[in-house]
Coordinates of C-alpha atoms in Angstrom, one line a residue:
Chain A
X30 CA 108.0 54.3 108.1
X31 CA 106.8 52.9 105.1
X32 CA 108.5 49.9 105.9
X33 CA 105.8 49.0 108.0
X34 CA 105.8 45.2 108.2
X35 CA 103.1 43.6 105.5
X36 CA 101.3 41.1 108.0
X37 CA 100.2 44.6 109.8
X38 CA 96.5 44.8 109.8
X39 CA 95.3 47.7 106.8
X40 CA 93.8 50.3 109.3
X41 CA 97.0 50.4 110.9
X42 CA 98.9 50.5 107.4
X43 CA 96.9 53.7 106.7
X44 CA 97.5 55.3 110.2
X45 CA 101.5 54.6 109.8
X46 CA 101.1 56.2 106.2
X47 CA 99.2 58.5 107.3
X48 CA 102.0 59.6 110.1
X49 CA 104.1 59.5 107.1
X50 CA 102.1 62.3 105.0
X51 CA 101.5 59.2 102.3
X52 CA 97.5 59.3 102.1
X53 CA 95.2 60.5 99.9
X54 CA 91.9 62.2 101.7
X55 CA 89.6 58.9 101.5
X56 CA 92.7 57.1 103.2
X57 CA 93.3 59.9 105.8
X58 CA 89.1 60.1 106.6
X59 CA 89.4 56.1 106.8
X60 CA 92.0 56.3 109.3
X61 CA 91.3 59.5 111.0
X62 CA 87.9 57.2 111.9
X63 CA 89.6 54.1 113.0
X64 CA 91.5 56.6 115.1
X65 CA 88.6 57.6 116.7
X66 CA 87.4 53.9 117.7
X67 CA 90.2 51.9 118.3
X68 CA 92.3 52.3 121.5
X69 CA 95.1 50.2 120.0
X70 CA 95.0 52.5 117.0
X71 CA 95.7 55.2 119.1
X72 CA 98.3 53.9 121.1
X73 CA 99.8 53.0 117.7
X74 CA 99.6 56.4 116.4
X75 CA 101.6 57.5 119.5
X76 CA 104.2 55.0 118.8
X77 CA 104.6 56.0 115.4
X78 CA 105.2 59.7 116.5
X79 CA 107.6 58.5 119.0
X80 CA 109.6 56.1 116.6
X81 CA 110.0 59.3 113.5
X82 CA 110.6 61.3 116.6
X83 CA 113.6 59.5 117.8
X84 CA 114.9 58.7 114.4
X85 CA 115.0 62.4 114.0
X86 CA 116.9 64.0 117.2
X87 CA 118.1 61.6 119.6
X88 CA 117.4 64.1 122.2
X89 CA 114.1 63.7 121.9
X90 CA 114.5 60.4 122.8
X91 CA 116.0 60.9 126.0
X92 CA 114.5 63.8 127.7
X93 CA 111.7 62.0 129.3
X94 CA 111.7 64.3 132.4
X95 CA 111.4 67.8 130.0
X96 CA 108.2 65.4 128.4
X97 CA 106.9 65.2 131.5
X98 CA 107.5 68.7 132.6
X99 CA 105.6 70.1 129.3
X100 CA 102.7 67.5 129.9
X101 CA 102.3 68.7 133.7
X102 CA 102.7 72.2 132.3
X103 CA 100.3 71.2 129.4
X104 CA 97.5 69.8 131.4
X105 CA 97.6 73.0 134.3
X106 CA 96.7 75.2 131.2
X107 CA 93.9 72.9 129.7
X108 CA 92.4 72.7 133.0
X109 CA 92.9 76.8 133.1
X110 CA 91.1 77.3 129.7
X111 CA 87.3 78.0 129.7
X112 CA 84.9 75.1 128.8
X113 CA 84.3 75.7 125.1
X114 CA 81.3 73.3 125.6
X115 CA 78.9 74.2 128.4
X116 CA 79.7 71.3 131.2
X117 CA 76.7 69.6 132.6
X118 CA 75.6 71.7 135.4
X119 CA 77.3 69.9 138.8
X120 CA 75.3 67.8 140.6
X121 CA 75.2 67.3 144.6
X122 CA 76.3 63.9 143.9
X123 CA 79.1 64.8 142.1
X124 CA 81.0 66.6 144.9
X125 CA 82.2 63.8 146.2
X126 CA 85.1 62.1 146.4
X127 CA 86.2 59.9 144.1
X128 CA 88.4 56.6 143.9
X129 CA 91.8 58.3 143.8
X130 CA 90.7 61.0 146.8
X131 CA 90.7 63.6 144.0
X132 CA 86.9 65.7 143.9
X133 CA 85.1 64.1 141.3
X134 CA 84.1 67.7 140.3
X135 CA 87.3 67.3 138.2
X136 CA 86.3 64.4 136.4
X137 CA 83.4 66.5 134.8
X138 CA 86.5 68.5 133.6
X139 CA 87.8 65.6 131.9
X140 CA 84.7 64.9 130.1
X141 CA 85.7 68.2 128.1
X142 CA 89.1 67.7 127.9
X143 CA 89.1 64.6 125.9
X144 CA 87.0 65.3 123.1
X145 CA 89.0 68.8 122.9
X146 CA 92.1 66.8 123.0
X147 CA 91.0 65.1 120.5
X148 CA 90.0 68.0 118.7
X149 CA 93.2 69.3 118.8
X150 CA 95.4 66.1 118.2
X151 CA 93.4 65.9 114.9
X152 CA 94.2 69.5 113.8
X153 CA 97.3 68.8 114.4
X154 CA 97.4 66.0 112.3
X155 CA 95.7 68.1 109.3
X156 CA 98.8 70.7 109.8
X157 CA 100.9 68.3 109.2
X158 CA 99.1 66.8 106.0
X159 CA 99.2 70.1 104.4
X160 CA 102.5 70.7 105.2
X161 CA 103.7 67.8 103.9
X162 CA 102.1 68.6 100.4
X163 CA 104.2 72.1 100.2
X164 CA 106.5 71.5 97.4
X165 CA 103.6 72.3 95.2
X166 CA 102.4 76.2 94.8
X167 CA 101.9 76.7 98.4
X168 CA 105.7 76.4 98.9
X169 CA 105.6 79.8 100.3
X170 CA 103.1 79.3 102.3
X171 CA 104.8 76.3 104.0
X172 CA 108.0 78.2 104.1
X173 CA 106.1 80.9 106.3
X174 CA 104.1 78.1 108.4
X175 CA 107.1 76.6 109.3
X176 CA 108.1 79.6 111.4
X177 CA 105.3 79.8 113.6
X178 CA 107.0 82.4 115.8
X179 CA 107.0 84.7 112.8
X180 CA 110.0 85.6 113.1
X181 CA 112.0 83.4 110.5
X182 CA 114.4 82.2 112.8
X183 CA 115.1 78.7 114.0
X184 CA 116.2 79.6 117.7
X185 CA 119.0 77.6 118.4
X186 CA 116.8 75.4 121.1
X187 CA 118.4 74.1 123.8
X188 CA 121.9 75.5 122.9
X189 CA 122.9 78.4 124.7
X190 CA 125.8 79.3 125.4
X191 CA 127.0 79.7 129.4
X192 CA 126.7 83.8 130.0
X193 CA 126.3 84.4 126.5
X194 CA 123.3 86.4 124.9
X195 CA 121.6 84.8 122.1
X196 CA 121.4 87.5 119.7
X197 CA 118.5 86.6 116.9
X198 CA 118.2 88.4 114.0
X199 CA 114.3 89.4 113.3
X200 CA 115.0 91.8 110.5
X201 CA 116.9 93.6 107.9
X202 CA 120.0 94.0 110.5
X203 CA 121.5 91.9 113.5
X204 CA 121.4 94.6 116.3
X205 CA 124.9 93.7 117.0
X206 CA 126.5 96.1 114.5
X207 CA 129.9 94.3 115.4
X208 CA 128.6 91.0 113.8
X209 CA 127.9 92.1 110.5
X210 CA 131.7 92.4 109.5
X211 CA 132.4 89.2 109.9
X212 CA 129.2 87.7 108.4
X213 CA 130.1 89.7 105.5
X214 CA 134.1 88.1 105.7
X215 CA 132.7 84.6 106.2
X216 CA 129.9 85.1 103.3
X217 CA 132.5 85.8 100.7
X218 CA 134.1 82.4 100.7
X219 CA 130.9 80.7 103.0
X220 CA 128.5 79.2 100.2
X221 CA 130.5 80.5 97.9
X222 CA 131.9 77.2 97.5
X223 CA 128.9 75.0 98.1
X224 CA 126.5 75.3 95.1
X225 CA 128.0 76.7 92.5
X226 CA 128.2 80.6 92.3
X227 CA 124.9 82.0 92.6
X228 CA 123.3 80.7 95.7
X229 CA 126.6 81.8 97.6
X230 CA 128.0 84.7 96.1
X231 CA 124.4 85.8 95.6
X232 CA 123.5 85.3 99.3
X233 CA 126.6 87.5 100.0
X234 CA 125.8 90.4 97.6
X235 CA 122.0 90.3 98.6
X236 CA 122.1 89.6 102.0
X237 CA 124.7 91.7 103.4
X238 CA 124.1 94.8 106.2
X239 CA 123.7 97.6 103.8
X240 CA 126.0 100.7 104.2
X241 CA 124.9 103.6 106.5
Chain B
X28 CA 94.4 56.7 128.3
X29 CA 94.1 60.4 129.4
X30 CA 97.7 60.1 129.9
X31 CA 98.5 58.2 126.5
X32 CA 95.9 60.6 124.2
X33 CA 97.8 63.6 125.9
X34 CA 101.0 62.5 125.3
X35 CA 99.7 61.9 121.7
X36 CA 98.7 65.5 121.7
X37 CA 102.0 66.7 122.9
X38 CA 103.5 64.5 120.3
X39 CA 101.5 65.7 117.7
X40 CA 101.8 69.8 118.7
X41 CA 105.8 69.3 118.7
X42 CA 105.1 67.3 115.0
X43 CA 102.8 70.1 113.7
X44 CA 104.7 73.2 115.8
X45 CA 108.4 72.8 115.3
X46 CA 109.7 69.5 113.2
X47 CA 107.9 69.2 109.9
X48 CA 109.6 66.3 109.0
X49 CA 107.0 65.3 107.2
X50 CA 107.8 68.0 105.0
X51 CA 111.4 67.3 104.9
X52 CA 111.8 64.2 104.7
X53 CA 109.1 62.2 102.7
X54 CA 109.1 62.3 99.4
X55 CA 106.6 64.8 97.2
X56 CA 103.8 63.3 96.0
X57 CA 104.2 60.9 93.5
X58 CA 108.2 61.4 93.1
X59 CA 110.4 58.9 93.5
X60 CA 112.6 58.9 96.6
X61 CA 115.7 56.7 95.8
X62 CA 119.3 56.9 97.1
X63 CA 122.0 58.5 94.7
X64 CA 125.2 56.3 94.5
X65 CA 128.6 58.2 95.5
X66 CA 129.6 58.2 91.9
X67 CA 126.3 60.1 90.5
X68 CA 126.4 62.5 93.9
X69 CA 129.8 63.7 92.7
X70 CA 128.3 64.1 89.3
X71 CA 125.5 66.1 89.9
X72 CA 127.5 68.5 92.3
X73 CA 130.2 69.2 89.7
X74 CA 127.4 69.6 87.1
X75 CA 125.7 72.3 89.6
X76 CA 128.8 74.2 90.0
X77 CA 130.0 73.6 86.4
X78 CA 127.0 75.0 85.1
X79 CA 127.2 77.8 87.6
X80 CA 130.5 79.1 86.3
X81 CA 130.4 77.9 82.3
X82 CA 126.7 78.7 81.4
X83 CA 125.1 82.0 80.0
X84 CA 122.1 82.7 82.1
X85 CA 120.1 85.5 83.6
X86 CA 117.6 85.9 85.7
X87 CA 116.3 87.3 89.3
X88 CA 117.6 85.7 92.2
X89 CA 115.7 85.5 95.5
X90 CA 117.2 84.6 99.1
X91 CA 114.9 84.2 102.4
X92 CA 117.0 84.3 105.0
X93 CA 116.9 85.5 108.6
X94 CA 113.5 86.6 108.0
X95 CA 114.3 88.7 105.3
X96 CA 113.4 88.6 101.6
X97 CA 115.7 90.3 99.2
X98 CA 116.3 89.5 95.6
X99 CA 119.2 90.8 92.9
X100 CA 119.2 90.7 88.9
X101 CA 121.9 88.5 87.9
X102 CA 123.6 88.4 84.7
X103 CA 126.6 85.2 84.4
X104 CA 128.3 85.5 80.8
X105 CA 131.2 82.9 79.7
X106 CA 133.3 83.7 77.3
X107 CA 136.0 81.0 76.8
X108 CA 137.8 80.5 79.7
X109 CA 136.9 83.9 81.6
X110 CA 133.6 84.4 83.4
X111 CA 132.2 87.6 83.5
X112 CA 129.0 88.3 86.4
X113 CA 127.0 91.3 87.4
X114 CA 125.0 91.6 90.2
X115 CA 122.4 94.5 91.2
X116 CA 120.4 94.5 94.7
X117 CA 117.0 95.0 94.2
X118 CA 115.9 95.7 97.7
X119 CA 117.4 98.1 99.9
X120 CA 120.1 100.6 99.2
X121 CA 121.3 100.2 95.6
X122 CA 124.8 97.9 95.4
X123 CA 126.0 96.4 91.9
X124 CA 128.6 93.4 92.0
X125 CA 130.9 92.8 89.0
X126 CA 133.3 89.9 88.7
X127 CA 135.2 89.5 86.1
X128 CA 137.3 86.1 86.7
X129 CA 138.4 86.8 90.7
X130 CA 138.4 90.5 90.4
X131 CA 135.4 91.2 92.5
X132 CA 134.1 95.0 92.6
X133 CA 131.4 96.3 94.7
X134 CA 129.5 99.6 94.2
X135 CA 127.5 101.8 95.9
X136 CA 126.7 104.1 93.5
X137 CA 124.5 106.4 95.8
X138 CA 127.8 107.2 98.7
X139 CA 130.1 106.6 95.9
X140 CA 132.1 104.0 97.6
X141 CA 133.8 100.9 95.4
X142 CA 135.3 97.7 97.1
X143 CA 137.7 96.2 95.0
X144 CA 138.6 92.3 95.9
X145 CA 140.5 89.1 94.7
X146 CA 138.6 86.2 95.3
X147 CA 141.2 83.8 94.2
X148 CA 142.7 82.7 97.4
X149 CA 140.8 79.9 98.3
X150 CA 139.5 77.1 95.5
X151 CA 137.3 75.0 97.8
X152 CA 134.7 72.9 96.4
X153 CA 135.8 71.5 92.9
X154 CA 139.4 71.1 94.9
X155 CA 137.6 69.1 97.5
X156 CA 135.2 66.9 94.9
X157 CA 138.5 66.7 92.5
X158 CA 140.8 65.1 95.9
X159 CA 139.2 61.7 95.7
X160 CA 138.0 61.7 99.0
X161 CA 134.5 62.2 98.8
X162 CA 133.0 63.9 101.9
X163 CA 130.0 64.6 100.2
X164 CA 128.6 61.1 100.3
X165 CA 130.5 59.9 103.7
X166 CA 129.0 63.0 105.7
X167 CA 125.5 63.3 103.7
X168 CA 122.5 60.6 102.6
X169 CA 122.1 61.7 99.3
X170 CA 118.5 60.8 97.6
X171 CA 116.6 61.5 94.8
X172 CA 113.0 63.5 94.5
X173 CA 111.8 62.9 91.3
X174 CA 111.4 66.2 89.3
X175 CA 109.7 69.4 90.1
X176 CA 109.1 72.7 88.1
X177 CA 110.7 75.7 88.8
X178 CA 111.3 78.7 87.1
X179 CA 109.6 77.6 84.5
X180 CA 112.0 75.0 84.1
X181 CA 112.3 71.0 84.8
X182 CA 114.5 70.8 87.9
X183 CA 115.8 67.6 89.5
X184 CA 115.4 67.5 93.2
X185 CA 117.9 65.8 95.1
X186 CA 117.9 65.8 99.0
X187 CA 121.3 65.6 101.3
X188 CA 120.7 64.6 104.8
X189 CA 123.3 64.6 107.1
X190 CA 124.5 61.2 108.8
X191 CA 125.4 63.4 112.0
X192 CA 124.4 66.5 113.8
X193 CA 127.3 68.7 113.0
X194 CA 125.5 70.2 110.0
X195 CA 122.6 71.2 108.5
X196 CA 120.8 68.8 105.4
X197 CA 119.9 70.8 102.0
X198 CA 117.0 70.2 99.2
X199 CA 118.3 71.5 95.8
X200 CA 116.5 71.8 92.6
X201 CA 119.2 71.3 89.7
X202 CA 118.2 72.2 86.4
X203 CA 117.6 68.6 84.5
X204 CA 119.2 70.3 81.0
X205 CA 122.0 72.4 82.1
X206 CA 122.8 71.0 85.7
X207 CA 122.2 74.7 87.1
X208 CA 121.1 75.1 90.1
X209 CA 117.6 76.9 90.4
X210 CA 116.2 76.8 94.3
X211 CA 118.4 75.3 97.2
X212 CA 116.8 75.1 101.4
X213 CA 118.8 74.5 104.0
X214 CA 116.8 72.5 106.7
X215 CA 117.3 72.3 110.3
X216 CA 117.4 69.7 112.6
X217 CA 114.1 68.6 112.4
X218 CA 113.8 69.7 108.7
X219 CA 112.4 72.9 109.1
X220 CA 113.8 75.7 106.6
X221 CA 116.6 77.6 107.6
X222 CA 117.2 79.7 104.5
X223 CA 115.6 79.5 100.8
X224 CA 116.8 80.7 97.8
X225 CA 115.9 80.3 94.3
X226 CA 115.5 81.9 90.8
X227 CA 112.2 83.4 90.0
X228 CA 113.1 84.0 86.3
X229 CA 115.8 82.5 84.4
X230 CA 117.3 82.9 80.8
X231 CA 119.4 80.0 80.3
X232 CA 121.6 80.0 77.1
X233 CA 121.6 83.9 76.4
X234 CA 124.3 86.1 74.1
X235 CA 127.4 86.7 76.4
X236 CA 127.6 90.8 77.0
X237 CA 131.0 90.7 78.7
X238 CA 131.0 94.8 78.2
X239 CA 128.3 94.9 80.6
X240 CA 130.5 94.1 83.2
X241 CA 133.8 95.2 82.1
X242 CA 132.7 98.8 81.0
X243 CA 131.3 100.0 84.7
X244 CA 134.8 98.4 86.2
X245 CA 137.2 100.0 84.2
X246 CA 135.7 103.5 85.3
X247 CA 136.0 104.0 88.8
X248 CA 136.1 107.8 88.5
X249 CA 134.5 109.4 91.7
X250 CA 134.5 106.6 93.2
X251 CA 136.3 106.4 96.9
X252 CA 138.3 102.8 96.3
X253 CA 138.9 100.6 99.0
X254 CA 140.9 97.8 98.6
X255 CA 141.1 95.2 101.7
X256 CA 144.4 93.6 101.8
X257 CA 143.9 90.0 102.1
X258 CA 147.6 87.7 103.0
X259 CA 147.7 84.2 102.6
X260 CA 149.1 82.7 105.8
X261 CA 149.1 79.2 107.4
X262 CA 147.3 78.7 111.0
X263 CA 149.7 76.7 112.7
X264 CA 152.7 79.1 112.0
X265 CA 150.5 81.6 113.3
X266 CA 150.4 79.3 116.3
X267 CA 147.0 78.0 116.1
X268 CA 145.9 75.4 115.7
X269 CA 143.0 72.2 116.1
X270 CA 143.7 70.4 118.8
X271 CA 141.1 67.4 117.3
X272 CA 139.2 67.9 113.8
X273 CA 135.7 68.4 113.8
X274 CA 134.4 65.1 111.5
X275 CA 134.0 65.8 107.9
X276 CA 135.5 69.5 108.1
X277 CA 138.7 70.0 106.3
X278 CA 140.6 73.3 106.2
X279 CA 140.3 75.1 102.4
X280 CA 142.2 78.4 103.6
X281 CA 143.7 80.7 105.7
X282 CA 144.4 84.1 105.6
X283 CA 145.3 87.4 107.5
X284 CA 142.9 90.3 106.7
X285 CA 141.2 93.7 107.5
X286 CA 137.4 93.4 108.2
X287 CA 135.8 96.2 106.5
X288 CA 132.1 96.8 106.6
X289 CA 131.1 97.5 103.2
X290 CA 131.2 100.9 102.9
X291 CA 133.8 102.0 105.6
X292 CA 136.4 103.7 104.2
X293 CA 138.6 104.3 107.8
X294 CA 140.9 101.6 106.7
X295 CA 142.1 102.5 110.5
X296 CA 139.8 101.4 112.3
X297 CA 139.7 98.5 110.7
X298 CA 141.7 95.7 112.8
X299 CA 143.9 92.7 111.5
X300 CA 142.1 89.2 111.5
X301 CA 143.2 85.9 111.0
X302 CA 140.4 84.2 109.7
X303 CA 140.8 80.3 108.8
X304 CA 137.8 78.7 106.4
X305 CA 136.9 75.0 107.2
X306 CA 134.7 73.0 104.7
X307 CA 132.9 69.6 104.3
X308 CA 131.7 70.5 100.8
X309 CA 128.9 72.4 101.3
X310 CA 128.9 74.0 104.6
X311 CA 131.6 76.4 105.5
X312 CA 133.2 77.5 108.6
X313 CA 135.3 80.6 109.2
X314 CA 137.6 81.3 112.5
X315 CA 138.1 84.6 113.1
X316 CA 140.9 85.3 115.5
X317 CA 142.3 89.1 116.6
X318 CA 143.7 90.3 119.6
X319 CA 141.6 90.9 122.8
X320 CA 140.3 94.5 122.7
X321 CA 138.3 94.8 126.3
X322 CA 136.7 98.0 125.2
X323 CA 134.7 96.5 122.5
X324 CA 135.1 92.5 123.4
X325 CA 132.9 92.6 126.1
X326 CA 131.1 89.5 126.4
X327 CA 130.4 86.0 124.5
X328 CA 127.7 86.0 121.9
X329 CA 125.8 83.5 120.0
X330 CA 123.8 84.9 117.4
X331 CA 121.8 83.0 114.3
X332 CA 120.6 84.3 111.7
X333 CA 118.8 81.9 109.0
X334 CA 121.4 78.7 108.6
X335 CA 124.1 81.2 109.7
X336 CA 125.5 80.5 113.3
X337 CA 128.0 83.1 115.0
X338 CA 129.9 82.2 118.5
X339 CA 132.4 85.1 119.9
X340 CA 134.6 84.1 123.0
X341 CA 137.7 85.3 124.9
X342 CA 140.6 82.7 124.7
X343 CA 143.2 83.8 126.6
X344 CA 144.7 87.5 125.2
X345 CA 142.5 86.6 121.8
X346 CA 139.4 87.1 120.8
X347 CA 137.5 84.4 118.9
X348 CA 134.5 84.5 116.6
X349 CA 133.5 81.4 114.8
X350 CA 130.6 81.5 111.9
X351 CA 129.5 78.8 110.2
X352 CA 126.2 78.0 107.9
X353 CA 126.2 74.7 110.6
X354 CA 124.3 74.1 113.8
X355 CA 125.8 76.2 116.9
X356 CA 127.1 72.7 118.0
X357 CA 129.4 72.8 115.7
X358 CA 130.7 76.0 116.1
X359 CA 131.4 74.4 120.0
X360 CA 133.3 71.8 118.6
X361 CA 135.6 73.8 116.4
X362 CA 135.5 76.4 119.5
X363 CA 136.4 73.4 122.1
X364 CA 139.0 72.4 119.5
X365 CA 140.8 75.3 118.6
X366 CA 144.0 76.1 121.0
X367 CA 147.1 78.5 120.8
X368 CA 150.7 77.0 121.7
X369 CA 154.3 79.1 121.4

C-alpha cells in the first residue's frame, strides 16, 4: 500500500505505512498518536486493514455475515470479561433508560470497553510491527509466533471436507498410520523436483515416519 | 464509532492472529522489493537446482515441518558427470541415505533393513524449465528481496507469490556465489509459514569423497534388502484420466508401484498403486489410485501436515488418495477432475 496517493495528508501517509510494517519507532509513536485523536484516522486505519485484507483472500471480502457473527460473538465476551479498571460506582441516575431503550447501566460498560479496545487494537498493531521485522535474528521466533495455536499446523480453515475427518498432524507421527506410506511415495518425487536436491530429497529422508 | 473501532479491533486480531502478511509480503527492511523478469526467474531456478546437483558442499540441514524439527548431515560430492550424496538423520531413529547417480539406498542400520531404489523415472523440473513454456513465471509473481545472510553466507532472497489460490507462494534464499539454495518457506494463504527449511552450516567447494558413499553401498551384508518394484505406465491406458486440468499442473509421471513403509519387509502386504505425479514447477501432486479394500478404506480423510495436504476418497470400486505440497483446494480440483472410463 505504499502506493498511497502523494496529495494524502502525512499523518495518514504514516498510518498506511505503518499498516504496511514500513516505519521506523518515531514514525509508528507519531502515528500511533494521530490514531488516538483523529476519528478519520481511524476510520482510515480500518480501511487500510480491509483493502490488504481483500487483496489477500477474496473470501475475506465476502463473508460479511461470518464478520458479523465474530463481532456479535466478540462483543458478548468483552461484555463477559471483568472490568480491569474499577467502573465508577452506579449511580441512581444511571439506572435509567436510555435513548435506545437499552439500561444505561450498559453504557458505563462501554466506558471500559473502549479504552480496552483500544488497548488491544494497539497491541495488536505492535504484533504486527515485530512480526514484520522477523527476517532478522528473531526469525525463529517469528516462525513460532506465527503458529499461535502451538501446534505448527496451518488448519486447513474453512475447508473441510463433507464426512471427512481432518486429521492434523501435532507431532513426530500423523496418527493415521495408513498415511504415512503414501507421504513417504509422494515425498520421493514431491520437492524433489522443486528446489534443487536438498530441500526435497532432504525433506523426504528427514521427515519421514521412522520405522517401528 | 463503537462499531467502526471494534471492527478495527477484529481487523487487527485476524492481522496480528492468523495472516502476517506483513511478514510475508513486505519487503525486509531496507531490501529492495523489485519484480524478476521471466527470463532472470528461469535463471535463478536453474542456478538453484544446477548448483544443487554440480556443486561440492556439506553441511547440516534442518526442516520445520508439521511441527517437528529434525535435521540430517548432508554431504553432495560431484565428480564429472556422476553425483554422489549421503545423508544421515540426526534426530530420531538412526537412517543414512546414499545416492549415487539414481541409485538411491536407504539404511537403518539399527533393524538392519536397506531400501534399495531408482529414482530415474521421472525428470521433472529442468524438463519443465527446459520445454519453453514457462509456468514458473505465468503461475507465480516472482520478486526480489535484496540480500540476507545465512549460513554464514550472502544469500539472495527472492519471493514467488502465486497469481491464484491453487498453490502455496515460497521465500528462498539462493546462495549469491554458487546459486545454492540455503533456506526455502513455504507460505500459506495469508503468508503464514507452512514449512522451513534451511542449512545451519555449509561447506561450499569441499574435496569430493565419492568412497564415502560408494564404500557403505557396495556392502549390504546383513542387511534385509527390499527392493520396491516401481513400472512406468501411462494413466489413460490404465483408464484414468483428467476430465479438465487443474491450471498450471502438468503431468511429469506415472507409474505402478508397491507402497512400502520404510522398513516393512512383508512385500505382501504391500498392495499395487498407481500413483500419477502432477507438477507446476515447484509444487507437486501425486494420485494414488488402488482398488477399494472396505476393511481398511473406511472413510474419507483430509489430513495436513506442514505445506503437505492428503485427501482419500472412494470412487466407485477405487480408492483414491491425492497429496500434494498445495492448498487442500487443490487437491478438490484434481479430485473433482479425475474420472475412470472403459
Amino acid at each position: 500500500m505504499r502506493s498511497a496517493s502523494d496529495g494524502q495528508a502525512q499523518p495518514l501517509q504514516d498510518l498506511s505505512a505503518l499498516a504496511d510494517g514500513e516505519v521506523d519507532a518515531a514514525a509508528a509513536a507519531r502515528a500511533c498518536a494521530h490514531w488516538r485523536t483523529d476519528p478519520l484516522a481511524r476510520s482510515s486505519w480500518h480501511a487500510y486493514h480491509l483493502i490488504g485484507d481483500v487483496l489477500r483472500s477474496d473470501e475475506l471480502a465476502s463473508d460479511a455475515v461470518a464478520d458479523a457473527g465474530f463481532l456479535g460473538a466478540l462483543r458478548l465476551r468483552l461484555a463477559d470479561e471483568p472490568a480491569v479498571v474499577a467502573p465508577r460506582p452506579i449511580d441512581a441516575a444511571a439506572v435509567s433508560i436510555d435513548d435506545n431503550g437499552a439500561p444505561a447501566a450498559r453504557a458505563t460498560g462501554r466506558s471500559w470497553m473502549l479504552p480496552a479496545a483500544l488497548a488491544a487494537s494497539l497491541m495488536a498493531v505492535a504484533t504486527v510491527l515485530v512480526v514484520t521485522r522477523g527476517t532478522g535474528p528473531e526469525a525463529e521466533a517469528t516462525l513460532a509466533r506465527a503458529r499461535p495455536d502451538g501446534g505448527g499446523i496451518a488448519a486447513p480453515r474453512g475447508e473441510v471436507l463433507q464426512d471427512a475427518p481432518t486429521l492434523v498432524a501435532d507431532g513426530k507421527l500423523i496418527r493415521d498410520a495408513r498415511l504415512d506410506r503414501y507421504l513417504a511415495a509422494h515425498s520421493q518425487f514431491g520437492g524433489s523436483s522443486a528446489l534443487g536436491v536438498p530441500s526435497g530429497f532432504l525433506r523426504a529422508a528427514t521427515t519421514q515416519a521412522p520405522d517401528r | 464509532m463503537l462499531n467502526r473501532l471494534l471492527t478495527a479491533l477484529a481487523f487487527s486480531f485476524l492481522v496480528g492472529a492468523f495472516a502476517l502478511p506483513a511478514a510475508a509480503q513486505s519487503p525486509a527492511a531496507g531490501g529492495a522489493d523489485t519484480p524478476v523478469d521471466t527470463r532472470e526467474v528461469r535463471a535463478w531456478l536453474t542456478r538453484m537446482h544446477d548448483a544443487a546437483g554440480h556443486r561440492n558442499f556439506q553441511g547440516i540441514f534442518v526442516v520445520n515441518a508439521g511441527g517437528t524439527v529434525s535435521s540430517a548431515r548432508i554431504a553432495h560430492f560431484c565428480v564429472g558427470a556422476e553425483q554422489f550424496e549421503r545423508i544421515d538423520s540426526l534426530d530420531g531413529q538412526m537412517r543414512q541415505v546414499f545416492r549415487h547417480n539414481d541409485i538411491v539406498h536407504t539404511l537403518w542400520p539399527q533393524s538392519r533393513v536397506a531400501m534399495v531404489e531408482r529414482r530415474d523415472l521421472l525428470t521433472t523440473f529442468p524438463a519443465l524449465l527446459q520445454s519453453g513454456s514457462d509456468h514458473i513465471a505465468d503461475f507465480y509473481d516472482v520478486r526480489s528481496q535484496g540480500s540476507e545472510r545465512v549460513a554464514a553466507r550472502d544469500a539472495l532472497v527472492l519471493l514467488l507469490r502465486p497469481k491464484d489460490g491453487l498453490r502455496y507462494g515460497y521465500r528462498l534464499w539462493a546462495d549469491r556465489i554458487t546459486g545454492l539454495l540455503l533456506r526455502a518457506e513455504v507460505l500459506g494463504e495469508h503468508g503464514e509459514v507452512l514449512e522451513a527449511a534451511a542449512f545451519s552450516d555449509l561447506t561450499i567447494g569441499g574435496r569430493a569423497q565419492p568412497d564415502s558413499v560408494l564404500a557403505p553401498m557396495s556392502k549390504l551384508d546383513g542387511y534385509r534388502v527390499m527392493r520396491p518394484s516401481l513400472t512406468p505406465v501411462r494413466l489413460e491406458a490404465e483408464g484414468w484420466s483428467l476430465r479438465q486440468p487443474v491450471p498450471g499442473f502438468e503431468p511429469v509421471g506415472c507409474v505402478r508401484r508397491t507402497l512400502s513403509r520404510p522398513g516393512e519387509v512383508d512385500a505382501g502386504a504391500t498392495p499395487q498403486v498407481l500413483q500419477a505425479i502432477y507438477s507446476d514447477g515447484l509444487a507437486t501432486v501425486s494420485i494414488f489410485i488402488e482398488p477399494h479394500d472396505p476393511n481398511r478404506h473406511t472413510r474419507g480423510v483430509q489430513a495436513s501436515v506442514g505445506a503437505t495436504q492428503t485427501l482419500m476418497r472412494r470412487a466407485g470400486a477405487s480408492w483414491v488418495t491425492i497429496v500434494g505440497d498445495v492448498p487442500a483446494s487443490t487437491l478438490r480440483q484434481f479430485s473433482a477432475a479425475l474420472e475412470y472410463k472403459k
